[in-house]
PDB file of C-alpha atoms in Angstrom:
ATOM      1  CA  UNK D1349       0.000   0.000   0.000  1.00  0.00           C
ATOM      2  CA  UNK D1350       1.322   3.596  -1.222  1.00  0.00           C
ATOM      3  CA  UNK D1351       2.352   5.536   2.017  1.00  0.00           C
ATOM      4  CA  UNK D1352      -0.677   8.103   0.861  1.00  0.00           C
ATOM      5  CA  UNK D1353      -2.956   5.691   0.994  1.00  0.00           C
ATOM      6  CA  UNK D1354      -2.135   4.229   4.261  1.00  0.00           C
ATOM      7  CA  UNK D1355      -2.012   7.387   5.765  1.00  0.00           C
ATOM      8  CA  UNK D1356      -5.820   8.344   4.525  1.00  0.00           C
ATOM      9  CA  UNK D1357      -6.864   5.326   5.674  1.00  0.00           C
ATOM     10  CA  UNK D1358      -5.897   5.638   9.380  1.00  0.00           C
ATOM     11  CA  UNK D1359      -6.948   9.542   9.383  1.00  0.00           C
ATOM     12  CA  UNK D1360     -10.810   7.757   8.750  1.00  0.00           C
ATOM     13  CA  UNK D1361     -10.348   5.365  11.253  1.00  0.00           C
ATOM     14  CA  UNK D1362      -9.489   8.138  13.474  1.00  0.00           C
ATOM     15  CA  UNK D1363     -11.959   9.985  12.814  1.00  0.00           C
ATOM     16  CA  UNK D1364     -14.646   7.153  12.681  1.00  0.00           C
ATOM     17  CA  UNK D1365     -13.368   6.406  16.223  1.00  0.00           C
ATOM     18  CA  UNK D1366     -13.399  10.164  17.178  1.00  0.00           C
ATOM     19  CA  UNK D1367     -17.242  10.421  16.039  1.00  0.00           C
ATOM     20  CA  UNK D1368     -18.320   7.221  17.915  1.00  0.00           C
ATOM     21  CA  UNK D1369     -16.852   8.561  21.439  1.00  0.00           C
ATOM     22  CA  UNK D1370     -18.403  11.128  20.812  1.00  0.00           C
ATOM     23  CA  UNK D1371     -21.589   9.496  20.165  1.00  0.00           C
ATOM     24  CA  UNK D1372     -21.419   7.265  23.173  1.00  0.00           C
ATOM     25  CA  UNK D1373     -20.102  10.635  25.263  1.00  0.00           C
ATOM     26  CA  UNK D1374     -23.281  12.389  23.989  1.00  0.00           C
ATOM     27  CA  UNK D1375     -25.945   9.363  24.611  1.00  0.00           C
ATOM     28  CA  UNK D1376     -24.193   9.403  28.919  1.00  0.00           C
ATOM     29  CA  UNK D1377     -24.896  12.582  29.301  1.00  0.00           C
ATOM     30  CA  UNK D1378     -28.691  12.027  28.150  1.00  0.00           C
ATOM     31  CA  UNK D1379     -29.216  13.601  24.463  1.00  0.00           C
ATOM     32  CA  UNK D1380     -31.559  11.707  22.526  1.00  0.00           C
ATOM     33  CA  UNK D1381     -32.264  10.928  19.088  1.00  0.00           C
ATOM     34  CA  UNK D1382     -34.566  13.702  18.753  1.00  0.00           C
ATOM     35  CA  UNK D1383     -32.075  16.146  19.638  1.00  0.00           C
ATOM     36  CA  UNK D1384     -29.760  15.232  17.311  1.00  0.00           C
ATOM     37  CA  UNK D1385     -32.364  15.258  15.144  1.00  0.00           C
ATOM     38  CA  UNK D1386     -33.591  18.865  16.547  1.00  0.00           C
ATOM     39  CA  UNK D1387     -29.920  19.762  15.335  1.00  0.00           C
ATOM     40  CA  UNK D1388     -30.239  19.267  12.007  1.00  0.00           C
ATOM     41  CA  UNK D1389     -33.277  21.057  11.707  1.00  0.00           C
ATOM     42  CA  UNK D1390     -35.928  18.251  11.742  1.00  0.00           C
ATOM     43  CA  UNK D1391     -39.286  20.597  13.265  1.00  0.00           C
ATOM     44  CA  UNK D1392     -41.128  17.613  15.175  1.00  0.00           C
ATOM     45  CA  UNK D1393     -44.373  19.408  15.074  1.00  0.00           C
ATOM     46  CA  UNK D1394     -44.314  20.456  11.702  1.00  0.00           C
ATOM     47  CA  UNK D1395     -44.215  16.875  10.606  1.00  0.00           C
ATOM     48  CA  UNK D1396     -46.977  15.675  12.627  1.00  0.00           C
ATOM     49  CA  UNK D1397     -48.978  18.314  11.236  1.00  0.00           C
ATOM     50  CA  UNK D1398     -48.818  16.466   8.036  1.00  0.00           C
ATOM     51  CA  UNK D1399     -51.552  13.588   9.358  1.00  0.00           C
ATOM     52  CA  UNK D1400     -53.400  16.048  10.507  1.00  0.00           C
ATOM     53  CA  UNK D1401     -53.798  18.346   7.396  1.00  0.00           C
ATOM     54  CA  UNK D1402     -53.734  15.630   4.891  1.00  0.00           C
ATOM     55  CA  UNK D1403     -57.460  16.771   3.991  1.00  0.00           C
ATOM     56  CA  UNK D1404     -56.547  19.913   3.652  1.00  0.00           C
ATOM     57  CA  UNK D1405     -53.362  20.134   1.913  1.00  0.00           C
ATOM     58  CA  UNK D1406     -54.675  20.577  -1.564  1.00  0.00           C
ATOM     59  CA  UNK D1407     -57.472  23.526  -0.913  1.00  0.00           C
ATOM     60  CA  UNK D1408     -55.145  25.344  -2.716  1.00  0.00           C
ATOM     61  CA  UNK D1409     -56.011  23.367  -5.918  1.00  0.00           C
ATOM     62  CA  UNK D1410     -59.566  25.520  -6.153  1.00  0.00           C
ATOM     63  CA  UNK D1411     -56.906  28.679  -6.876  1.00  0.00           C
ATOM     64  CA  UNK D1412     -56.324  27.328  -9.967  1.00  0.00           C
ATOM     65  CA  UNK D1413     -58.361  27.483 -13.318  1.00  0.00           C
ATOM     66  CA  UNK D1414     -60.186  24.157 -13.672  1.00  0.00           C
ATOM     67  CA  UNK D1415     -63.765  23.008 -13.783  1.00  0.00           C
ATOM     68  CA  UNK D1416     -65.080  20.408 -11.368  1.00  0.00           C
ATOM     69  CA  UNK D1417     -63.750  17.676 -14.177  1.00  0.00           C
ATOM     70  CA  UNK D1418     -60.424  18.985 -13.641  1.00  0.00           C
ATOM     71  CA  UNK D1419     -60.128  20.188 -16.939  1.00  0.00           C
ATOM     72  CA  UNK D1420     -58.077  23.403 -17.608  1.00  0.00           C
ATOM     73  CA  UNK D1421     -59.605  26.588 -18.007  1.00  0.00           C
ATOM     74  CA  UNK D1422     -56.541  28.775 -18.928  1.00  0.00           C
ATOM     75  CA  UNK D1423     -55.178  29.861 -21.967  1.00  0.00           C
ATOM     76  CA  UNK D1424     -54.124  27.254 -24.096  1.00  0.00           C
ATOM     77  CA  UNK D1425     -50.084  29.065 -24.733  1.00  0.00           C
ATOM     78  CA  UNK D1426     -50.146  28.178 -20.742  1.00  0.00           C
ATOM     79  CA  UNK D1427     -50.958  24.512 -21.426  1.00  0.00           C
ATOM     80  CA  UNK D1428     -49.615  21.643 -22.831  1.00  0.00           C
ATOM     81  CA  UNK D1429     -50.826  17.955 -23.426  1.00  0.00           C
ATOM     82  CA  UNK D1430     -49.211  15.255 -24.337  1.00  0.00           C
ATOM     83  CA  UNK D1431     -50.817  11.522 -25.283  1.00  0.00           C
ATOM     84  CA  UNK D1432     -49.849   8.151 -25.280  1.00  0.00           C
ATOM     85  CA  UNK D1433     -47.615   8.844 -22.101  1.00  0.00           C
ATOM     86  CA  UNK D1434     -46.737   5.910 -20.315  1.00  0.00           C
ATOM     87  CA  UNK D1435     -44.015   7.230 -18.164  1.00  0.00           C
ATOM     88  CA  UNK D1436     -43.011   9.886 -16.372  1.00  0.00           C
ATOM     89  CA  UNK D1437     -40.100  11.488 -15.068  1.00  0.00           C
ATOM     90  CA  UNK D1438     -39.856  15.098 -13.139  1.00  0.00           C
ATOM     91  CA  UNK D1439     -36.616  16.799 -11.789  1.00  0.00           C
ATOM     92  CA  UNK D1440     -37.077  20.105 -10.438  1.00  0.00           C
ATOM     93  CA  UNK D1441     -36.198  22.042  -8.221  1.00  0.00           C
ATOM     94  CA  UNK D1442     -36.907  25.599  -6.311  1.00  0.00           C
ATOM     95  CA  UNK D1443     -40.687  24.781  -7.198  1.00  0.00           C
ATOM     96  CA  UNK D1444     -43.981  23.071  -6.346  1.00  0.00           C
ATOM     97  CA  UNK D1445     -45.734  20.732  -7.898  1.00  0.00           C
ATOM     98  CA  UNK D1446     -48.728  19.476  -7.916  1.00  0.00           C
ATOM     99  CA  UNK D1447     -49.674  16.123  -9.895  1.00  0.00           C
ATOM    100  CA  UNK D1448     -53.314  15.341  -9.890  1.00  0.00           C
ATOM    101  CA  UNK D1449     -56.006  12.911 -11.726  1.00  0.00           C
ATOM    102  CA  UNK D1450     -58.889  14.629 -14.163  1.00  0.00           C
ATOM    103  CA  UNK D1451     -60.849  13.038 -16.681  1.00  0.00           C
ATOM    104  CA  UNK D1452     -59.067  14.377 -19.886  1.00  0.00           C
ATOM    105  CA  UNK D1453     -57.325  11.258 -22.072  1.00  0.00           C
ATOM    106  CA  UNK D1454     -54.045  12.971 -21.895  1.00  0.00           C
ATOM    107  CA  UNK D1455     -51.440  14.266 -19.913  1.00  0.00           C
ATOM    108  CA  UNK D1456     -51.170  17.855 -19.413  1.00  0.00           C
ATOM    109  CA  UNK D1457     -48.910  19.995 -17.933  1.00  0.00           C
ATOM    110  CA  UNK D1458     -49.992  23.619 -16.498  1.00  0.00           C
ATOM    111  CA  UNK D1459     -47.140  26.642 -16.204  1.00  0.00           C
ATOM    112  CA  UNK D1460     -49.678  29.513 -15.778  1.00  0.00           C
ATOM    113  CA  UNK D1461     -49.093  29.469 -11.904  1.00  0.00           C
ATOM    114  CA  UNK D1462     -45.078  29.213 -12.337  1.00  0.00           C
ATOM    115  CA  UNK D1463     -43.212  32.452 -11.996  1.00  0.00           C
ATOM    116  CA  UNK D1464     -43.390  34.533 -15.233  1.00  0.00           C
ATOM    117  CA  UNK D1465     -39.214  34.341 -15.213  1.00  0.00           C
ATOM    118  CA  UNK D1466     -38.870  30.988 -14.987  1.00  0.00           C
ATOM    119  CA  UNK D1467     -41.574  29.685 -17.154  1.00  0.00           C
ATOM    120  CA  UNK D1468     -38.659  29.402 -20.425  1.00  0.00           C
ATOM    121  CA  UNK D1469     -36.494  27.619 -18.139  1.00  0.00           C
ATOM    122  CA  UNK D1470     -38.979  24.779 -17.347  1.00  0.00           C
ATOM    123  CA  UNK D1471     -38.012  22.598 -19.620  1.00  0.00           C
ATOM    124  CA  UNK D1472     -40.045  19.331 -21.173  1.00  0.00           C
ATOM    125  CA  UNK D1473     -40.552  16.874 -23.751  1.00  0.00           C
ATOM    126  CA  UNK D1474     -42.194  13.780 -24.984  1.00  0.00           C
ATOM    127  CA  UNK D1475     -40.265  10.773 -26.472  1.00  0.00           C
ATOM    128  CA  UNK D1476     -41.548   7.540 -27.198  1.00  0.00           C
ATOM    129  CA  UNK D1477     -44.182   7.637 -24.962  1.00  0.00           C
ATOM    130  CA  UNK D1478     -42.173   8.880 -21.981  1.00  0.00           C
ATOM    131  CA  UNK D1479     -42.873  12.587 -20.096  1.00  0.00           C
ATOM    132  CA  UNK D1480     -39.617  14.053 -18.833  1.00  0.00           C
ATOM    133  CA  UNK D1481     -39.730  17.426 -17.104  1.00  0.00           C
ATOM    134  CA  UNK D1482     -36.945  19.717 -15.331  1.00  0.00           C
ATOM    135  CA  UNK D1483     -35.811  23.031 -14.501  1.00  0.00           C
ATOM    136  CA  UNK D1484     -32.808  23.938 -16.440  1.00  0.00           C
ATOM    137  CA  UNK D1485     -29.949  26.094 -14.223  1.00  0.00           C
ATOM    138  CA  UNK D1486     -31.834  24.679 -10.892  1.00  0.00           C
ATOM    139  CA  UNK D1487     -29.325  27.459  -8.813  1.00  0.00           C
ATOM    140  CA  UNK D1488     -30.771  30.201 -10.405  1.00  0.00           C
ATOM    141  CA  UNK D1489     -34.296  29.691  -9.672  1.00  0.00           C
ATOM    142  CA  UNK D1490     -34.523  31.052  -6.446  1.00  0.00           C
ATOM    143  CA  UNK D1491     -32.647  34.224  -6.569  1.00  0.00           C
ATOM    144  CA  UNK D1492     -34.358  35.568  -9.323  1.00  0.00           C
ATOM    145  CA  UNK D1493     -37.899  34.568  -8.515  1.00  0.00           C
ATOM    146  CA  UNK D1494     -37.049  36.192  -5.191  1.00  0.00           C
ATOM    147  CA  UNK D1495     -38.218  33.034  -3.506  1.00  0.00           C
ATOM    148  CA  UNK D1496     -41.852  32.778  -5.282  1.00  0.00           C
ATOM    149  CA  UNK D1497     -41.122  30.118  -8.078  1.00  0.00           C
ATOM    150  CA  UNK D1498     -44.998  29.074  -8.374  1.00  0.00           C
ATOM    151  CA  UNK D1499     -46.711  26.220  -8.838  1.00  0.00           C
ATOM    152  CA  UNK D1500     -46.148  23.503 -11.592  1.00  0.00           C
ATOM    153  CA  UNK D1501     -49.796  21.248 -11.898  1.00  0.00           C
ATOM    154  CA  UNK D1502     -49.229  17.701 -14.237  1.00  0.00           C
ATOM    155  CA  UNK D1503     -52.822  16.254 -14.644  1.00  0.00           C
ATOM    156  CA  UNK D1504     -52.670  12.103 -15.544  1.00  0.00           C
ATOM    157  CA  UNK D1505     -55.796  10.852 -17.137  1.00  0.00           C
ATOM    158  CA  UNK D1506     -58.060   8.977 -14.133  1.00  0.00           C
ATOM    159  CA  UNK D1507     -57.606   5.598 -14.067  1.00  0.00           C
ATOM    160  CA  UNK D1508     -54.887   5.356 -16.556  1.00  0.00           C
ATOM    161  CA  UNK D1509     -51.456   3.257 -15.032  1.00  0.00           C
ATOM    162  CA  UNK D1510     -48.285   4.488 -15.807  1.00  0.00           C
ATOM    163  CA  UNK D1511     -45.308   1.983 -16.054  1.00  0.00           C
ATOM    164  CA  UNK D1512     -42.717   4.319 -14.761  1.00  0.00           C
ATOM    165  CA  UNK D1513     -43.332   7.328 -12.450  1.00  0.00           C
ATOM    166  CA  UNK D1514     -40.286   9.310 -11.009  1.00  0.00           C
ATOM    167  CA  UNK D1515     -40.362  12.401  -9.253  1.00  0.00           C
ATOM    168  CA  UNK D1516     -37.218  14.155  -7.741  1.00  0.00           C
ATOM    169  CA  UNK D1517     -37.487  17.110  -6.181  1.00  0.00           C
ATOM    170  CA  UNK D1518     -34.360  18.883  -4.650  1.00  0.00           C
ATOM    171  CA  UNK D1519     -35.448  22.196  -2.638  1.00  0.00           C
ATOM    172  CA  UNK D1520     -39.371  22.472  -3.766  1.00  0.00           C
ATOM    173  CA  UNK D1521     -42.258  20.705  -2.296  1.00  0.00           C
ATOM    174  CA  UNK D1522     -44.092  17.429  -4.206  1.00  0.00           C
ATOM    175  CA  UNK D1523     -48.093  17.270  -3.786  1.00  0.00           C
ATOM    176  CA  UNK D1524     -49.767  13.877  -5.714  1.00  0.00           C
ATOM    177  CA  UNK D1525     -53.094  12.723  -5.104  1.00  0.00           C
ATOM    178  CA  UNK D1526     -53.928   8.830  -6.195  1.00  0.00           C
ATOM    179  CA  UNK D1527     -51.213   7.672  -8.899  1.00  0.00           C
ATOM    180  CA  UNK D1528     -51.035   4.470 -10.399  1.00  0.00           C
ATOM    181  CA  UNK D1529     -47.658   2.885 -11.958  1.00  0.00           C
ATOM    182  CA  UNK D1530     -45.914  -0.112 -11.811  1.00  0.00           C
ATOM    183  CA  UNK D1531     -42.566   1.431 -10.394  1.00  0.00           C
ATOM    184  CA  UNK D1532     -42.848   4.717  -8.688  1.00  0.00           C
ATOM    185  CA  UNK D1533     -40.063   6.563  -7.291  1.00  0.00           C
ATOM    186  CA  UNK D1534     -40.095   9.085  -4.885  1.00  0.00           C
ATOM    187  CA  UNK D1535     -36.748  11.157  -4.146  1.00  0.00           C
ATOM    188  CA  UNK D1536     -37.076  14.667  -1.723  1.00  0.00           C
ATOM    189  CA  UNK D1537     -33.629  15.950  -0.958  1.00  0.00           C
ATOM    190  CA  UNK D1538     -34.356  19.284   1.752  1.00  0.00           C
ATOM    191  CA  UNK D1539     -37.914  19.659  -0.136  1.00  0.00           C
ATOM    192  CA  UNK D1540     -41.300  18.288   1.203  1.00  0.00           C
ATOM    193  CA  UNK D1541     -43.414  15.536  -0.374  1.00  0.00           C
ATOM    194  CA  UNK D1542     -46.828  14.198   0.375  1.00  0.00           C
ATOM    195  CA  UNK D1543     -48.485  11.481  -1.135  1.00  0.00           C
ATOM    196  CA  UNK D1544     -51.585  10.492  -1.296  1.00  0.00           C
ATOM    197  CA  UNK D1545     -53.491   7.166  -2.609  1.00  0.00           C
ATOM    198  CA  UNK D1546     -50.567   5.842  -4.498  1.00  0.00           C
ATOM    199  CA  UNK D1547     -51.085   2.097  -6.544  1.00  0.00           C
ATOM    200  CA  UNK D1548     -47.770   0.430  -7.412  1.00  0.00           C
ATOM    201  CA  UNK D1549     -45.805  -2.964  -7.302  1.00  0.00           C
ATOM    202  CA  UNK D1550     -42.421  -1.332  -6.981  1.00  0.00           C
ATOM    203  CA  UNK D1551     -41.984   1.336  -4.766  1.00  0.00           C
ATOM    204  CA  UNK D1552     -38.422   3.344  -4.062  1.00  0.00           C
ATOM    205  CA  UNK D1553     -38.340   6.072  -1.480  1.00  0.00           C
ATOM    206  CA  UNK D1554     -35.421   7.942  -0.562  1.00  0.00           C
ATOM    207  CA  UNK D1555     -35.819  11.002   1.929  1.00  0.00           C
ATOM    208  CA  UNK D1556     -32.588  13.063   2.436  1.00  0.00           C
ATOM    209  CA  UNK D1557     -32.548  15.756   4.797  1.00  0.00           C
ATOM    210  CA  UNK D1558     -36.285  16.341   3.999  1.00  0.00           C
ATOM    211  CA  UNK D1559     -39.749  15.397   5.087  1.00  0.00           C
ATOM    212  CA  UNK D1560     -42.032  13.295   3.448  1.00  0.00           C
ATOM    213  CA  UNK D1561     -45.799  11.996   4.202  1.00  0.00           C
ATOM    214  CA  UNK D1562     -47.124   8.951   2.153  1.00  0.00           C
ATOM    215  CA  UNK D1563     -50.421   6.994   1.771  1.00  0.00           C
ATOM    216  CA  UNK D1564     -51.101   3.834  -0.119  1.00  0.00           C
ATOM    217  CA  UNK D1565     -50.707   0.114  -1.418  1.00  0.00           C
ATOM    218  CA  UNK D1566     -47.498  -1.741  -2.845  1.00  0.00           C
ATOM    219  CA  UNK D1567     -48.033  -5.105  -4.049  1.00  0.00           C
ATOM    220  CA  UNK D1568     -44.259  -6.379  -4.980  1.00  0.00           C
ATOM    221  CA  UNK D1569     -41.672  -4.875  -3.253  1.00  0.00           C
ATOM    222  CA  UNK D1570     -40.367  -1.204  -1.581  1.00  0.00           C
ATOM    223  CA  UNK D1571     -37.216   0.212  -0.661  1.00  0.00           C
ATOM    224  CA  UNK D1572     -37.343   2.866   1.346  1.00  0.00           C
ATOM    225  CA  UNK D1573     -34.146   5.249   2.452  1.00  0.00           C
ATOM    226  CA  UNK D1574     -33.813   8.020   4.953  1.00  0.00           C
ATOM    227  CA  UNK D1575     -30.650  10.495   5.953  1.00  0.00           C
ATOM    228  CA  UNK D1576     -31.246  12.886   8.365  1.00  0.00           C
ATOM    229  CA  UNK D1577     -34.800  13.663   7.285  1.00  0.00           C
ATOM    230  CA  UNK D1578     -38.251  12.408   8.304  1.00  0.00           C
ATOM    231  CA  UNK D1579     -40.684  10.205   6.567  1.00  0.00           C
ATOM    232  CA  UNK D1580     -44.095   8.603   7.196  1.00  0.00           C
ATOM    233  CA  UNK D1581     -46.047   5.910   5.357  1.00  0.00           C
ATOM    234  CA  UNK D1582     -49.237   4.276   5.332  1.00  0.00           C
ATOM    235  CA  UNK D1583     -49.790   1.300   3.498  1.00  0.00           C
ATOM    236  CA  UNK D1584     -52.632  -1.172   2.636  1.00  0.00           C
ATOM    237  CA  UNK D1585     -52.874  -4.393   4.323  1.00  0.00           C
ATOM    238  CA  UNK D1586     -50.985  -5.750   7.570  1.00  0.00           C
ATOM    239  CA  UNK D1587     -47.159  -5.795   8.775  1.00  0.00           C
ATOM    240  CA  UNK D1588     -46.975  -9.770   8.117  1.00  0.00           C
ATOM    241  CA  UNK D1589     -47.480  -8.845   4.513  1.00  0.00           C
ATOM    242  CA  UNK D1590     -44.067  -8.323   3.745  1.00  0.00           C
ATOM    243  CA  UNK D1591     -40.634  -9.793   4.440  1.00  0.00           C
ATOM    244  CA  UNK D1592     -38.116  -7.095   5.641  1.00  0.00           C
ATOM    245  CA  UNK D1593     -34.597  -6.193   5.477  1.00  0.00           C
ATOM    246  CA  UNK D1594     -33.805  -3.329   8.621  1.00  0.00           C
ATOM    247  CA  UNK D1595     -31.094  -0.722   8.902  1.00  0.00           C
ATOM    248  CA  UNK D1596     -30.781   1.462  11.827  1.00  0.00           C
ATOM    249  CA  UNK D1597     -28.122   4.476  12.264  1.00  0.00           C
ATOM    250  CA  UNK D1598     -28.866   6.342  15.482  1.00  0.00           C
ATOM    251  CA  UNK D1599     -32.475   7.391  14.348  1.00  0.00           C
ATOM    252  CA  UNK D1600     -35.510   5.947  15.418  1.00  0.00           C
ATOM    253  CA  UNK D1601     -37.432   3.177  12.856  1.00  0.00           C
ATOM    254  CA  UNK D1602     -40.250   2.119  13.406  1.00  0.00           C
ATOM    255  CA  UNK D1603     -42.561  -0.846  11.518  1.00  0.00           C
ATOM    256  CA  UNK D1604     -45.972  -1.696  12.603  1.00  0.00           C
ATOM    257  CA  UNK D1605     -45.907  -2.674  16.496  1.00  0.00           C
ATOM    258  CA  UNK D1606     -41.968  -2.981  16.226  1.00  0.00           C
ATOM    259  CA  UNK D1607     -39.395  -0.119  16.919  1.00  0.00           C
ATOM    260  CA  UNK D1608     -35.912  -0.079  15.952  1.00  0.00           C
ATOM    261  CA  UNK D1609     -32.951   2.143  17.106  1.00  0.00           C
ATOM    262  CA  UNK D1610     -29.335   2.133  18.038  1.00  0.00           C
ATOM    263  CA  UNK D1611     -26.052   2.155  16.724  1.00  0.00           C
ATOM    264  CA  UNK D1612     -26.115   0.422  12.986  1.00  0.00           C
ATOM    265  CA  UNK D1613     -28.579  -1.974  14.105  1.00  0.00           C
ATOM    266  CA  UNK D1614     -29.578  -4.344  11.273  1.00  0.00           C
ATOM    267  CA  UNK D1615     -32.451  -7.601  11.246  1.00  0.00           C
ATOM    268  CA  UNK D1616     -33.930  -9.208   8.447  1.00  0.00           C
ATOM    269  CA  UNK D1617     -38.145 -10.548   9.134  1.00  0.00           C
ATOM    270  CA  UNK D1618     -39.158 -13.746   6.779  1.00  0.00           C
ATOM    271  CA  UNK D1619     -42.304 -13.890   6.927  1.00  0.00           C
ATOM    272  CA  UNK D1620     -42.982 -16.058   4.037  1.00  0.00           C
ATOM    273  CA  UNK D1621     -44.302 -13.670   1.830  1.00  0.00           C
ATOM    274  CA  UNK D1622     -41.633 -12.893  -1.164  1.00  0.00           C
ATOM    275  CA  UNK D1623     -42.546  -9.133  -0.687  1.00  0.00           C
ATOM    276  CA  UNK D1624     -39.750  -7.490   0.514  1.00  0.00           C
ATOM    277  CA  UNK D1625     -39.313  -4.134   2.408  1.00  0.00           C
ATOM    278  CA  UNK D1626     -35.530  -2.892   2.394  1.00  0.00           C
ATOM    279  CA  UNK D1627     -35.404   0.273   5.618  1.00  0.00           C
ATOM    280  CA  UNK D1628     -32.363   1.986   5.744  1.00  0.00           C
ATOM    281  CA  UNK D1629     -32.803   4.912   8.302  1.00  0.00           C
ATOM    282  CA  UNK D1630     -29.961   6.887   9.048  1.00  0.00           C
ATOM    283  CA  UNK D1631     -30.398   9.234  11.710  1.00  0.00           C
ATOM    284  CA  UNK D1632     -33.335  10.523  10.480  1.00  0.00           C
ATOM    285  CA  UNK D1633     -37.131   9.359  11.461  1.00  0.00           C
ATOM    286  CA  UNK D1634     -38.933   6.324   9.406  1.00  0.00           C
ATOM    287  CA  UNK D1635     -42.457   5.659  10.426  1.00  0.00           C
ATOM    288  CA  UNK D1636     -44.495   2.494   8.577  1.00  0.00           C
ATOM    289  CA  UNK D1637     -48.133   1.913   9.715  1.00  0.00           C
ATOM    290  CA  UNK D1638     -50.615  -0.492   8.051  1.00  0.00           C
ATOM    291  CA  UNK D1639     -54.807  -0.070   8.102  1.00  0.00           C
ATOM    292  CA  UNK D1640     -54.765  -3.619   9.149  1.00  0.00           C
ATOM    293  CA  UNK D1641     -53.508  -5.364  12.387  1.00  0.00           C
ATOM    294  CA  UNK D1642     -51.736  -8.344  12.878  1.00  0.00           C
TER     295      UNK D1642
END
């Protein structure tokens, strides 16, 4: 081993070491989880307030110009659709968006409530049957919209299944109400994402030093994956429905009637079932309930 090498090697080790005293030092003199968690900026009673406001969360949908079918009412230079869309994939930024069923037969996407100044660097297209949208120059966004991007509304036909549906959202905040795919995936880096009514066989969560709220069913498999953030899920069915694969930092996890915490604490579940749920919480806050009991 090069003498560069071996000497970067034992500076992490040191440091490793240096962190876990420090740890341990921190847990004897009685700090908790939640202050840790406190310290990264994790607002414990802003993210409760997501249960509690799920009903509400998308008044501000009647803002907006659309009939009681959902269809848009604004100009059509404001409004495009697209058909024959069987997967999606949004990666913004700096915004909020809002993805919602109607009873059109295509996809549409709304800019009249984005920010007049960043409307021409929203940028999407169609290709073979896939949706792609993204904000072009992400860093700019918020200095010259003087932190009022807007709001970015994607309608999806009722009913209709995608195959694919990704959303990534780095700073801005992700609102959908009852989406259907066969693989969704659901990435909030410091933004805010709630979910509600979601359908899917595959689902892939990953929560960085945001907050997330989700409702709904997975019939295959889900991986979900939290840093420092906070995430809460509610799915269909009962905790024996799934097989599980657990990863604890020094957050708290919790699945079902079970809690899990401590220092890289790790257990695999068989329950028989061939659906499996991979949990890797870092020292954030993962929450899983089910509408059934055991």
């Amino acid at each position: 081993m090069k003498r560069g090498w071996k000497i970067f090697w034992i500076v992490c080790a040191c440091i490793v070491g240096i962190g876990l005293l420090l740890c341990i030092a921190g847990a004897a003199m009685g700090v908790t989880f939640s202050a840790v968690r406190s310290a990264y900026g994790v607002d414990q009673a802003r993210y409760a307030s997501y249960w509690h406001n799920w009903d509400n969360w998308d008044d501000d949908i009647d803002d907006y110009d659309y009939d009681d079918n959902g269809d848009v009412q604004g100009s059509a230079e404001n409004v495009s659709s697209f058909s024959g869309i069987h997967e999606l994939s949004v990666d913004v930024s700096y915004l909020e968006v809002i993805v919602r069923p109607y009873t059109g037969d295509d996809v549409t996407v709304d800019v009249s409530q984005v920010n007049p100044k960043l409307k021409g660097r929203l940028e999407y297209e169609a290709d073979e049957g896939e949706l792609s949208i993204e904000t072009r120059e992400s860093n700019w966004w918020p200095k010259s919209a003087r932190n009022n991007t807007g709001y970015l509304v994607i309608q999806v036909p009722e009913g209709n299944i995608l195959n694919e549906a990704s959303f990534e959202i780095g700073a801005g905040i992700l609102e959908i109400e009852n989406i259907k795919a066969d693989s969704l995936d659901i990435s909030v880096g410091a933004g805010e994402a709630v979910v509600k009514r979601f359908e899917t066989a595959q689902l892939d969560v990953e929560c960085g030093a945001g907050k997330g709220a989700l409702s709904g069913s997975v019939t295959k498999e889900a991986s979900v994956e939290c840093g420092v953030g906070e995430l809460a899920m509610a799915l269909s069915g009962n905790q024996r429905d799934y097989d599980y694969r657990l990863k604890c930092g020094i957050g708290e996890l919790t699945v079902g009637n079970d809690s899990y915490t401590g220092f890289d604490s790790k257990r695999s579940i068989d329950n028989g079932t061939g659906k499996l749920m991979d949990i890797n919480c870092g020292i954030g806050q993962v929450k899983i309930t089910f509408t059934e009991g055991l």
